[in-house]
Amino acid sequence: MKAVISVIGKDTVGILAAVSTVCAEANANVQDVTQSILGDIFAMIMVVDISKCNLELSELRARLETLGQERGLQINLMHEDIFNSMHRI
């Protein structure tokens, strides 16, 4: 099982590290990352393997949202099934 994490906000040092740390603590393995800086806006999408996650998806989502609030970022986590359903033509 996989999930998609999106992060958007003002670019600051350590965003990737902070999000990756939350994932590592939950045993969610980061499989792919793409990030971009658009002016001073940071945008990142991560694909994480949640098959061995030691938290419920809702708890991981809550921890990422808390991190986002602390750092002034919008962080969303979505199960791959929901993501795929939303983006089918």
mmCIF file of C-alpha atoms in Angstrom:
data_model
loop_
_atom_site.group_PDB
_atom_site.id
_atom_site.type_symbol
_atom_site.label_atom_id
_atom_site.label_comp_id
_atom_site.label_asym_id
_atom_site.label_seq_id
_atom_site.Cartn_x
_atom_site.Cartn_y
_atom_site.Cartn_z
ATOM 1 C CA MET A 1 0.000 0.000 0.000
ATOM 2 C CA LYS A 2 1.134 3.475 -0.780
ATOM 3 C CA ALA A 3 0.171 7.018 0.093
ATOM 4 C CA VAL A 4 0.833 10.391 -1.503
ATOM 5 C CA ILE A 5 2.038 13.317 0.598
ATOM 6 C CA SER A 6 1.919 16.843 -0.799
ATOM 7 C CA VAL A 7 3.627 19.823 0.813
ATOM 8 C CA ILE A 8 3.235 23.469 -0.194
ATOM 9 C CA GLY A 9 4.474 26.586 1.562
ATOM 10 C CA LYS A 10 7.161 29.193 1.923
ATOM 11 C CA ASP A 11 10.589 27.717 1.253
ATOM 12 C CA THR A 12 12.675 27.209 4.393
ATOM 13 C CA VAL A 13 15.577 24.979 5.326
ATOM 14 C CA GLY A 14 14.709 21.453 6.447
ATOM 15 C CA ILE A 15 11.226 20.857 5.056
ATOM 16 C CA LEU A 16 12.176 17.597 3.333
ATOM 17 C CA ALA A 17 14.042 16.445 6.444
ATOM 18 C CA ALA A 18 11.130 17.241 8.761
ATOM 19 C CA VAL A 19 8.539 15.436 6.632
ATOM 20 C CA SER A 20 10.886 12.473 6.125
ATOM 21 C CA THR A 21 11.461 12.257 9.884
ATOM 22 C CA VAL A 22 7.720 11.985 10.578
ATOM 23 C CA CYS A 23 7.519 9.239 7.950
ATOM 24 C CA ALA A 24 10.521 7.376 9.389
ATOM 25 C CA GLU A 25 9.100 7.512 12.914
ATOM 26 C CA ALA A 26 5.923 5.889 11.552
ATOM 27 C CA ASN A 27 7.906 3.307 9.548
ATOM 28 C CA ALA A 28 6.487 4.729 6.310
ATOM 29 C CA ASN A 29 9.165 4.243 3.662
ATOM 30 C CA VAL A 30 9.725 7.156 1.270
ATOM 31 C CA GLN A 31 9.895 5.666 -2.228
ATOM 32 C CA ASP A 32 9.873 8.712 -4.469
ATOM 33 C CA VAL A 33 10.158 12.467 -4.045
ATOM 34 C CA THR A 34 9.830 15.387 -6.400
ATOM 35 C CA GLN A 35 10.222 18.941 -5.257
ATOM 36 C CA SER A 36 10.387 22.355 -6.795
ATOM 37 C CA ILE A 37 10.983 25.912 -5.710
ATOM 38 C CA LEU A 38 8.728 28.386 -7.501
ATOM 39 C CA GLY A 39 9.962 31.833 -6.496
ATOM 40 C CA ASP A 40 9.912 31.491 -2.723
ATOM 41 C CA ILE A 41 7.234 28.759 -2.710
ATOM 42 C CA PHE A 42 8.268 25.195 -1.918
ATOM 43 C CA ALA A 43 6.242 22.380 -3.527
ATOM 44 C CA MET A 44 6.871 18.683 -2.922
ATOM 45 C CA ILE A 45 5.140 15.389 -3.631
ATOM 46 C CA MET A 46 6.250 12.171 -1.924
ATOM 47 C CA VAL A 47 5.127 8.608 -2.514
ATOM 48 C CA VAL A 48 5.477 6.520 0.635
ATOM 49 C CA ASP A 49 5.012 2.817 1.267
ATOM 50 C CA ILE A 50 2.651 2.497 4.231
ATOM 51 C CA SER A 51 2.371 -1.312 4.231
ATOM 52 C CA LYS A 52 4.595 -1.570 7.352
ATOM 53 C CA CYS A 53 3.457 1.675 8.949
ATOM 54 C CA ASN A 54 3.163 1.428 12.735
ATOM 55 C CA LEU A 55 0.388 4.056 12.870
ATOM 56 C CA GLU A 56 -3.124 4.237 11.520
ATOM 57 C CA LEU A 57 -3.242 6.368 8.377
ATOM 58 C CA SER A 58 -5.366 8.938 10.223
ATOM 59 C CA GLU A 59 -2.693 9.301 12.932
ATOM 60 C CA LEU A 60 0.094 9.738 10.374
ATOM 61 C CA ARG A 61 -2.066 12.329 8.597
ATOM 62 C CA ALA A 62 -2.622 14.152 11.903
ATOM 63 C CA ARG A 63 1.113 14.209 12.679
ATOM 64 C CA LEU A 64 1.909 15.604 9.249
ATOM 65 C CA GLU A 65 -0.828 18.238 9.587
ATOM 66 C CA THR A 66 0.594 19.243 12.983
ATOM 67 C CA LEU A 67 4.038 19.580 11.427
ATOM 68 C CA GLY A 68 2.499 21.721 8.715
ATOM 69 C CA GLN A 69 0.863 24.013 11.262
ATOM 70 C CA GLU A 70 4.136 24.363 13.168
ATOM 71 C CA ARG A 71 6.084 25.263 10.020
ATOM 72 C CA GLY A 72 3.441 27.252 8.134
ATOM 73 C CA LEU A 73 2.989 24.595 5.461
ATOM 74 C CA GLN A 74 0.017 22.863 3.930
ATOM 75 C CA ILE A 75 0.691 19.114 4.201
ATOM 76 C CA ASN A 76 -1.789 16.547 2.918
ATOM 77 C CA LEU A 77 -1.643 12.759 2.980
ATOM 78 C CA MET A 78 -3.887 10.658 0.775
ATOM 79 C CA HIS A 79 -4.083 6.884 0.343
ATOM 80 C CA GLU A 80 -3.080 5.902 -3.207
ATOM 81 C CA ASP A 81 -6.515 4.407 -3.912
ATOM 82 C CA ILE A 82 -8.219 7.727 -3.176
ATOM 83 C CA PHE A 83 -5.562 9.613 -5.147
ATOM 84 C CA ASN A 84 -5.967 7.332 -8.161
ATOM 85 C CA SER A 85 -9.773 7.545 -8.019
ATOM 86 C CA MET A 86 -9.678 11.333 -7.895
ATOM 87 C CA HIS A 87 -7.341 11.575 -10.887
ATOM 88 C CA ARG A 88 -8.947 9.120 -13.293
ATOM 89 C CA ILE A 89 -10.461 10.520 -16.426
#
